PDB file of C-alpha atoms and ligand atoms in Angstrom:
ATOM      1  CA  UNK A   1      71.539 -79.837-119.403  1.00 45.00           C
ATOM      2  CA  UNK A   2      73.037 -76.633-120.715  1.00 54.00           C
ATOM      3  CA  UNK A   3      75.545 -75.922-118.124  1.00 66.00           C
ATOM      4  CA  UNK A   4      78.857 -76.252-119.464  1.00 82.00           C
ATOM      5  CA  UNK A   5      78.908 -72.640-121.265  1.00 91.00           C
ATOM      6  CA  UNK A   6      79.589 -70.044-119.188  1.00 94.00           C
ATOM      7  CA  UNK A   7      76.583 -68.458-117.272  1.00 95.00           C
ATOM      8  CA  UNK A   8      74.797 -66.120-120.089  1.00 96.00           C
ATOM      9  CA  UNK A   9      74.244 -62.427-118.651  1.00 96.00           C
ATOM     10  CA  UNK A  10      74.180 -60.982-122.462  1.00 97.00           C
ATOM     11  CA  UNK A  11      71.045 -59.664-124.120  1.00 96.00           C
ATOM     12  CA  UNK A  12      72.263 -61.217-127.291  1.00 96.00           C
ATOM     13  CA  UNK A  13      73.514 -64.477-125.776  1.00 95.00           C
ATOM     14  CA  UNK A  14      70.556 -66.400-125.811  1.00 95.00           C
ATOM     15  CA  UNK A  15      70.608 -66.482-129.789  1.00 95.00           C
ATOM     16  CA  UNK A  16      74.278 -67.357-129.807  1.00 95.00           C
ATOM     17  CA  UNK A  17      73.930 -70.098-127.885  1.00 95.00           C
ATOM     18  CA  UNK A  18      70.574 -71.510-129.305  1.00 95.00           C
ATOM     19  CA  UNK A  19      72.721 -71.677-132.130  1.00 96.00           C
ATOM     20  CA  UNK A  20      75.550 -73.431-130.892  1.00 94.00           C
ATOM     21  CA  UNK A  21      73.547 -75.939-129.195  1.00 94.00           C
ATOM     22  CA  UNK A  22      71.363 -76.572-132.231  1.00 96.00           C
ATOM     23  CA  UNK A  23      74.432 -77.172-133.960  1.00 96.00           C
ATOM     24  CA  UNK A  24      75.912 -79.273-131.349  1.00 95.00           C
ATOM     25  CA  UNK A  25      72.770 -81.606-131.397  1.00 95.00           C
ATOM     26  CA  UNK A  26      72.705 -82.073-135.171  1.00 96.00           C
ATOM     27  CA  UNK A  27      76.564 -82.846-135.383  1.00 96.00           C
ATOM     28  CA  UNK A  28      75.899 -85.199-132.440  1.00 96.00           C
ATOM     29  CA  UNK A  29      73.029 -87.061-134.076  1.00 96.00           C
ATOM     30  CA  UNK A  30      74.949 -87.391-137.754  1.00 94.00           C
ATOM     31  CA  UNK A  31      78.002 -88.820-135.950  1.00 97.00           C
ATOM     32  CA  UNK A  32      76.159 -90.986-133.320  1.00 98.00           C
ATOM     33  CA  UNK A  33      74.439 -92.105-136.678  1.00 95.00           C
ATOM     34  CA  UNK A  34      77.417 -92.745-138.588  1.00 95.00           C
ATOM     35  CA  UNK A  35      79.373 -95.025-135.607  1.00 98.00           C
ATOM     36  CA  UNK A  36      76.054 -97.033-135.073  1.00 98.00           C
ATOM     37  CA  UNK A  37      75.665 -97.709-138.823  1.00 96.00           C
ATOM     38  CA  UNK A  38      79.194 -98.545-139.199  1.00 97.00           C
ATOM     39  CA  UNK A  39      79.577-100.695-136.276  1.00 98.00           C
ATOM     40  CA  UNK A  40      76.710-102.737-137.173  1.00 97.00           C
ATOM     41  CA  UNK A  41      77.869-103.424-140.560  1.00 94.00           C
ATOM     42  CA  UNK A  42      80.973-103.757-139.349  1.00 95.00           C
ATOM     43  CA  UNK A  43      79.534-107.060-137.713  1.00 95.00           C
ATOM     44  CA  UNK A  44      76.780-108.190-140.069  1.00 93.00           C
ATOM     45  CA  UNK A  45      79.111-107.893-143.373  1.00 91.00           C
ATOM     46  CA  UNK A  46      82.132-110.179-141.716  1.00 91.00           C
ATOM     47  CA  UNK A  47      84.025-112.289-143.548  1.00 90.00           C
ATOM     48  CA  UNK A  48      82.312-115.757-143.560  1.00 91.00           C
ATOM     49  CA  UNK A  49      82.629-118.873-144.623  1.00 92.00           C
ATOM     50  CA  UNK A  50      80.872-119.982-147.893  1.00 91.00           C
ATOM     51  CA  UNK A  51      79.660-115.780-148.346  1.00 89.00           C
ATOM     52  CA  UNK A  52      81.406-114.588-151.793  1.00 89.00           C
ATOM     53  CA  UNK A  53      82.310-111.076-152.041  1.00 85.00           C
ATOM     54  CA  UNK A  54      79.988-108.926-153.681  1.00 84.00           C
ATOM     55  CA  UNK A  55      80.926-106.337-156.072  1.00 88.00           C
ATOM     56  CA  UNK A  56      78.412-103.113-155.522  1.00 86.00           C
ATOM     57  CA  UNK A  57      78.807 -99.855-157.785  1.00 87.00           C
ATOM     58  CA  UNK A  58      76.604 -98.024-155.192  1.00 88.00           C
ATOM     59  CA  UNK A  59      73.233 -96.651-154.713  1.00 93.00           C
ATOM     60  CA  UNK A  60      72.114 -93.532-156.644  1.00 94.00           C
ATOM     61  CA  UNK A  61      69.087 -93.067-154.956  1.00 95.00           C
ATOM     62  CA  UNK A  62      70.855 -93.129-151.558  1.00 93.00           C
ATOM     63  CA  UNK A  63      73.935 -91.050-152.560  1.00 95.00           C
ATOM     64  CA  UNK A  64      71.620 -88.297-153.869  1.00 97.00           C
ATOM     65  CA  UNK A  65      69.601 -88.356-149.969  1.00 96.00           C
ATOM     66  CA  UNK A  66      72.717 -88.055-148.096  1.00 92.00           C
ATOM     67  CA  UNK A  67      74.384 -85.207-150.570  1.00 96.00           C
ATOM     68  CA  UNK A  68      70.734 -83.103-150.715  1.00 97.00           C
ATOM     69  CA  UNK A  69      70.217 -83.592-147.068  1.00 95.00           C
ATOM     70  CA  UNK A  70      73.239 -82.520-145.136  1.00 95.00           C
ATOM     71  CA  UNK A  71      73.120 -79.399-148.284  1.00 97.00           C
ATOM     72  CA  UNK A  72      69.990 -78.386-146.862  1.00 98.00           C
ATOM     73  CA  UNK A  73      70.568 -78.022-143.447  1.00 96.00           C
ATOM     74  CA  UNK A  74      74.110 -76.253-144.025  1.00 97.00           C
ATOM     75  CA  UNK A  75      72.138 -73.561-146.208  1.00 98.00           C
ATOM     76  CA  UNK A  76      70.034 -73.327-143.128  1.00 97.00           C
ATOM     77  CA  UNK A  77      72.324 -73.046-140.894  1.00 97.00           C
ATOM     78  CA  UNK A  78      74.027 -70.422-142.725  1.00 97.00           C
ATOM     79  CA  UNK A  79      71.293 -68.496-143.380  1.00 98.00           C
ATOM     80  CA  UNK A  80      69.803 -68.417-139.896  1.00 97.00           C
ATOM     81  CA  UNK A  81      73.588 -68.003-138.672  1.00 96.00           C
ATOM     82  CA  UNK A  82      73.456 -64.797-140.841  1.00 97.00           C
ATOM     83  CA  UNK A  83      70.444 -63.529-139.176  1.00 97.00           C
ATOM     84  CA  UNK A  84      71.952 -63.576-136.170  1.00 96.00           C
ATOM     85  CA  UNK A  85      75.677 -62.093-137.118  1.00 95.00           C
ATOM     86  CA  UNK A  86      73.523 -59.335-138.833  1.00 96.00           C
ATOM     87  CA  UNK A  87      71.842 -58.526-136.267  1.00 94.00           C
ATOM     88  CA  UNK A  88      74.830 -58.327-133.465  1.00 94.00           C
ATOM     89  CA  UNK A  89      77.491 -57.586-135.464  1.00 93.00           C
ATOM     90  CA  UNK A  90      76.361 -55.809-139.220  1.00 92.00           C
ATOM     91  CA  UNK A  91      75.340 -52.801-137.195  1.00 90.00           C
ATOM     92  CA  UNK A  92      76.090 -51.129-134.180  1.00 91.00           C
ATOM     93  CA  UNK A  93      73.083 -49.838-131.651  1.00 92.00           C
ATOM     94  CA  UNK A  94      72.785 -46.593-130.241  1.00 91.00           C
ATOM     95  CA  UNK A  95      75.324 -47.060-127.535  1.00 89.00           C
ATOM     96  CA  UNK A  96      75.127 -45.798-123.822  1.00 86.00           C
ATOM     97  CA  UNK A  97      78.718 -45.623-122.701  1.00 94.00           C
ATOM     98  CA  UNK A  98      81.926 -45.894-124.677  1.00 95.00           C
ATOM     99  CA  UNK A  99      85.347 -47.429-123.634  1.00 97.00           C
ATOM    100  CA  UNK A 100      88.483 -48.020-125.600  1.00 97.00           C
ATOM    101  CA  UNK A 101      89.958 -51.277-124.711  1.00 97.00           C
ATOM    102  CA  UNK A 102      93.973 -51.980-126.365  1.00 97.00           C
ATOM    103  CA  UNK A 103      95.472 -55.104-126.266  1.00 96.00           C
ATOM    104  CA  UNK A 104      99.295 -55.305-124.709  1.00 95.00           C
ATOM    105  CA  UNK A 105     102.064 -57.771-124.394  1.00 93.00           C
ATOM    106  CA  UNK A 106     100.641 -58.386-121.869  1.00 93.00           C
ATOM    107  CA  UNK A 107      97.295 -56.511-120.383  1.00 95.00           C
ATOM    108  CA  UNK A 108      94.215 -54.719-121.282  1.00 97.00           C
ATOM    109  CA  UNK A 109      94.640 -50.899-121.218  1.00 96.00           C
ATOM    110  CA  UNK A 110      90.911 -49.393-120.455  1.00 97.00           C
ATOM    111  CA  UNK A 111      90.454 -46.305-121.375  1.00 96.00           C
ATOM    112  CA  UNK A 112      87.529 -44.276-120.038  1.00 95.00           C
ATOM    113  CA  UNK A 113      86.787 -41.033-122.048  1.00 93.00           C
ATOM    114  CA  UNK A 114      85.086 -39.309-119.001  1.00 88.00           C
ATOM    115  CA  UNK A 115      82.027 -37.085-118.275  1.00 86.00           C
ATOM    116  CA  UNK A 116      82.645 -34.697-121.573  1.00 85.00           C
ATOM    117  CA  UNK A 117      82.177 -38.544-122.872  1.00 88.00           C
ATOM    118  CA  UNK A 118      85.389 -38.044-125.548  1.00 89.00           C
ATOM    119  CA  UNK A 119      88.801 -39.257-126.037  1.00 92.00           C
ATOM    120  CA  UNK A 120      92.111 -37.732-125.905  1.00 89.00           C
ATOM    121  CA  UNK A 121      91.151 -35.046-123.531  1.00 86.00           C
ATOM    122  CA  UNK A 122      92.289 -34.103-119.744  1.00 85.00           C
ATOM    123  CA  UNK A 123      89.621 -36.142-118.178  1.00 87.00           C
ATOM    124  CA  UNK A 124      90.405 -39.093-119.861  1.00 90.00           C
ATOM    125  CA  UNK A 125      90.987 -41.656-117.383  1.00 92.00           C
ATOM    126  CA  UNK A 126      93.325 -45.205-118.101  1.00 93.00           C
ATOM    127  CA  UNK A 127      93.004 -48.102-116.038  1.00 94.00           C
ATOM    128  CA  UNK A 128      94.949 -51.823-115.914  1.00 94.00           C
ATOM    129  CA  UNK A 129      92.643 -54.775-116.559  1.00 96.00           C
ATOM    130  CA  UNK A 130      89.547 -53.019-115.121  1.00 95.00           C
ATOM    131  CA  UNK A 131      86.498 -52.871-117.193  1.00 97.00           C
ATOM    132  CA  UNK A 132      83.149 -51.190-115.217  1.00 96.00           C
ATOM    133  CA  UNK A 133      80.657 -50.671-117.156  1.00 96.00           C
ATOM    134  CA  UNK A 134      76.737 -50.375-116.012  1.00 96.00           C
ATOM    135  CA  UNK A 135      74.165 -52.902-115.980  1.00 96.00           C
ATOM    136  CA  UNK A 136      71.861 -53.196-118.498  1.00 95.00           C
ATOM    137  CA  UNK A 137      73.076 -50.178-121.140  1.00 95.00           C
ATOM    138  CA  UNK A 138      74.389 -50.692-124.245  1.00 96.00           C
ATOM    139  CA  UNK A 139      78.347 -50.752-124.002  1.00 96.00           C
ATOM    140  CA  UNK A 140      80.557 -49.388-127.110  1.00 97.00           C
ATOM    141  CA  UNK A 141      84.327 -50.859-127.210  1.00 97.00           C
ATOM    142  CA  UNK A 142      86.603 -49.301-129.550  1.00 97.00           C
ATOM    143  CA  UNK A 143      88.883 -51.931-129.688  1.00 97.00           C
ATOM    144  CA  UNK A 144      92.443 -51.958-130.687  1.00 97.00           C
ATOM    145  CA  UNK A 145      96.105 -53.455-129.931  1.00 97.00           C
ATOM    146  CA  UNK A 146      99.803 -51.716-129.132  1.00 96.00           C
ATOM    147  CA  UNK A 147     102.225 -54.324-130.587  1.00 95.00           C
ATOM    148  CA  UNK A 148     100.502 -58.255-132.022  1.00 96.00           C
ATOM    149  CA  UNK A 149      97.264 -59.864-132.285  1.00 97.00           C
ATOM    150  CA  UNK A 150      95.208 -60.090-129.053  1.00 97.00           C
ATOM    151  CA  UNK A 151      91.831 -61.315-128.627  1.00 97.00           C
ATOM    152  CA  UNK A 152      89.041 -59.915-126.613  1.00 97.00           C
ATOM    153  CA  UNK A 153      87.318 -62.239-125.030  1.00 97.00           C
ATOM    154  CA  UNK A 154      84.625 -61.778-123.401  1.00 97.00           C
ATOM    155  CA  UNK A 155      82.953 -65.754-122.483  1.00 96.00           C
ATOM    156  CA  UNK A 156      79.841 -64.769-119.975  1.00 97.00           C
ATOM    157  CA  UNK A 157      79.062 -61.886-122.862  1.00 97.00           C
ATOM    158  CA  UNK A 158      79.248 -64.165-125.787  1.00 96.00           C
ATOM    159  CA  UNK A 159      81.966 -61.390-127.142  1.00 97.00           C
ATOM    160  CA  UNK A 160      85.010 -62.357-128.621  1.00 96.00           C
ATOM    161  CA  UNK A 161      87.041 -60.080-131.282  1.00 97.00           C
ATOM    162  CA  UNK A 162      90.453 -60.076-132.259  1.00 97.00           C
ATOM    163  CA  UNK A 163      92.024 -56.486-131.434  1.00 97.00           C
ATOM    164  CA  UNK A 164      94.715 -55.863-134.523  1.00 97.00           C
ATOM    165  CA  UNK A 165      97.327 -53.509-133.982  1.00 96.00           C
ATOM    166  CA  UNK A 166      96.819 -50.108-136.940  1.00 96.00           C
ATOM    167  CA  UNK A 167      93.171 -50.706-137.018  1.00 96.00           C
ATOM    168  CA  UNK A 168      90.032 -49.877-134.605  1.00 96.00           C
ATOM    169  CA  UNK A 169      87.055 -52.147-134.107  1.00 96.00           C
ATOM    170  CA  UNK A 170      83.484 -51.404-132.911  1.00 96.00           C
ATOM    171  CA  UNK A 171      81.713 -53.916-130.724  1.00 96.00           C
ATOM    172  CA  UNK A 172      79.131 -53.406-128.273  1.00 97.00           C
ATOM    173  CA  UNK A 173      77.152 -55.594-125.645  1.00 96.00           C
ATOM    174  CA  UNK A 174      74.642 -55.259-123.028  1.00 97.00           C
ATOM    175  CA  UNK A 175      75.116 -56.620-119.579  1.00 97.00           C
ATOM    176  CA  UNK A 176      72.180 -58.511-118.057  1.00 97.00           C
ATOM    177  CA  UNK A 177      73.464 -59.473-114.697  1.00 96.00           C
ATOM    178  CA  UNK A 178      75.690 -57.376-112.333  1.00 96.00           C
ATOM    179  CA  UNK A 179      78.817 -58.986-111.237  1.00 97.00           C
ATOM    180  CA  UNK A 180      82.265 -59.325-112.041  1.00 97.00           C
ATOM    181  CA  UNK A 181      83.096 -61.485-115.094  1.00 97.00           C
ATOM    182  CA  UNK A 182      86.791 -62.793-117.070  1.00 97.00           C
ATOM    183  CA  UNK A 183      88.339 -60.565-119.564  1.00 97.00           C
ATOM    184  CA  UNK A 184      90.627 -63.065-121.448  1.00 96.00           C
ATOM    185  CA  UNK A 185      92.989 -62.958-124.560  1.00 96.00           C
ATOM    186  CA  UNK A 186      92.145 -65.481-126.436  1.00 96.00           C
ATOM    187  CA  UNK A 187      94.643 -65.196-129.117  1.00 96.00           C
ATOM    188  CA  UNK A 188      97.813 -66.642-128.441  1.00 96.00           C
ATOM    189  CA  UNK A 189      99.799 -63.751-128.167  1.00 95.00           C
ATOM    190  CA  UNK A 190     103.125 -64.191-126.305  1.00 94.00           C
ATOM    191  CA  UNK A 191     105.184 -65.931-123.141  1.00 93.00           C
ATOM    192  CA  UNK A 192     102.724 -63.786-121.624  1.00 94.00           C
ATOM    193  CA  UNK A 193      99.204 -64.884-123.110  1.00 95.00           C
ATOM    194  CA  UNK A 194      98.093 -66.864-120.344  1.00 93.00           C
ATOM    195  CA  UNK A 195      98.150 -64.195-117.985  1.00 92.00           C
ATOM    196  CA  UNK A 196      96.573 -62.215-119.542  1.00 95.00           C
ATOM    197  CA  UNK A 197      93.391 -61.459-118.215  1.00 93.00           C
ATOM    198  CA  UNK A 198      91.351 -58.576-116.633  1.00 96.00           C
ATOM    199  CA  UNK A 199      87.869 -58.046-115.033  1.00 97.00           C
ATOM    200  CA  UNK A 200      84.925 -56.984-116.567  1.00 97.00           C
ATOM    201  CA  UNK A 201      82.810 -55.551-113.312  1.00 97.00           C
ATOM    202  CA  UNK A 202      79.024 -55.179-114.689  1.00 97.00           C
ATOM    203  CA  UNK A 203      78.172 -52.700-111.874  1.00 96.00           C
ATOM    204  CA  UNK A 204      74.370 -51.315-110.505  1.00 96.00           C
ATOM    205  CA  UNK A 205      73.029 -47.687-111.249  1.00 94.00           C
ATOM    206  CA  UNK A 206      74.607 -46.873-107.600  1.00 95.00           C
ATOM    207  CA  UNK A 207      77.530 -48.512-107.887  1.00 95.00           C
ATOM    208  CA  UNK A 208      78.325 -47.053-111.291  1.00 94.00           C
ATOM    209  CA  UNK A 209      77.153 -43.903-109.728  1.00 92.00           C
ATOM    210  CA  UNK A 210      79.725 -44.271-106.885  1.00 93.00           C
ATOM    211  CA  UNK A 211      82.485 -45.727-109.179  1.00 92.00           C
ATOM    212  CA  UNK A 212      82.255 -42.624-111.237  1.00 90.00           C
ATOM    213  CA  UNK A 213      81.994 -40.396-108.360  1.00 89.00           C
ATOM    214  CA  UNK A 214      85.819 -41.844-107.147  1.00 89.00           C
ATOM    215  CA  UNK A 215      87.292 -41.433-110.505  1.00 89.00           C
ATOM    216  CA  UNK A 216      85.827 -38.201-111.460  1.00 84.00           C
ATOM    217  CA  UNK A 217      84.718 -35.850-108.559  1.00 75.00           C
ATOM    218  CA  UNK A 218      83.560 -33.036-111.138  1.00 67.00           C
ATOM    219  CA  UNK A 219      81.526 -35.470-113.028  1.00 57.00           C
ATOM    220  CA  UNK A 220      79.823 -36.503-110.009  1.00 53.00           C
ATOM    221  CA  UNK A 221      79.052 -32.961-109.124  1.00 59.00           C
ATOM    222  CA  UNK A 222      77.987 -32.483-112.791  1.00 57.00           C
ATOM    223  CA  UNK A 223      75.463 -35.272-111.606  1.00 57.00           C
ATOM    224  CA  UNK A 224      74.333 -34.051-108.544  1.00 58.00           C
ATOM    225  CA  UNK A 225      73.289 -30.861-110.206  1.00 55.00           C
ATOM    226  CA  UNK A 226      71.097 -32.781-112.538  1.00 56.00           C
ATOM    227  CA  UNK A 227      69.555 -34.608-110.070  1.00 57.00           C
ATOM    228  CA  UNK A 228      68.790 -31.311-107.802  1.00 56.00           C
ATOM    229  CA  UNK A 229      66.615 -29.954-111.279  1.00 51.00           C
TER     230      UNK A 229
HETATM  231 CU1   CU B 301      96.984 -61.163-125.808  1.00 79.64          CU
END
């Protein structure tokens, strides 16, 4: 029944979705509602002959349900939609691995800070499109753009943020599943926009391991000598 989102491998996903759908179903019942209501009085109000018109100023009593109601759940909705924003996005976790991601006309540029685990120095290492991170860690993206409005877009993560050129932005996630996963722009951003897309490759302990070890052959020794204590 709930198969036309994108496969969920987030840790947070679940609540985004249960959202969405709950949503989805109340919106669906109001309007189904509405067109039954309106159909049938469509038919049982005709014009016919012998009927007068009648002149109606409206019921309070009714006008006051369907104003309170709908009220209600909106304040709801907002308030458990809070929760939830709050939670993901009002603070940022303790984060395992950090990766700069900047939007271009018209690719991601990935930038991995290396073992020392900082940016701007010689280990740094920049990739095209290519996102590894490991599975089930908490992932820091320091997100920002070169030249117009991109968005990252993340759909199996349930991540999407716009990437603004002059200003850095924080997100994190959590990968549930390993695999390899879209990276799309989802702001229209040039000729280019629809090409725009990378890979997000949620990688095993070993194959992070062994994806490091290619990249940085010091770090990997750095490794090995903590496993051999
Ligand atoms: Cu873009």
């Amino acid at each position: 029944m709930m198969g036309w989102l994108p496969e969920n491998v987030s840790t947070f996903g679940e609540r985004i979705d249960s959202l969405f759908y709950l949503i989805y179903y109340i919106t669906t019942a109001v309007f189904l509602l509405v067109m039954v209501v309106m159909v049938a009085f469509l038919f049982l109000y005709r014009r016919r002959e012998g009927r007068p018109a009648l002149y109606s100023h409206g019921n309070n009593t009714l006008e006051v349900i369907w104003t309170v109601v709908p009220a209600i759940i909106l304040v709801i909705l907002t308030i458990m939609s809070g929760v939830v924003w709050q939670d993901i996005r009002g603070v940022i976790p303790e984060t395992d691995v950090q990766v700069k991601v900047i939007g271009k006309q018209f690719n991601w540029r990935i930038i991995y800070p290396g073992p020392d685990n900082e940016f701007g120095t010689k280990d740094d290492l920049e990739k095209e499109n290519d996102l590894h991170v490991p599975i089930n860690k908490k992932i820091l993206v320091l997100l920002g753009s070169d030249d117009v409005i991109h968005s990252f877009f993340l759909p199996h993560l349930r991540v999407k943020q716009d990437a603004l050129p002059g200003r850095e932005i924080a997100i994190w996630f959590e990968a549930t599943k390993a695999g390899t996963y879209e990276i799309a722009c989802a702001e229209l951003c040039g000729f280019g926009h629809y090409n725009m897309r990378g890979h997000l490759f949620v990688d095993s302990a070993e194959d992070y391991q062994d994806w490091q070890r290619e990249n940085w052959p010091a770090a990997a020794e750095v490794a090995d000598m903590r496993e051999a204590r």
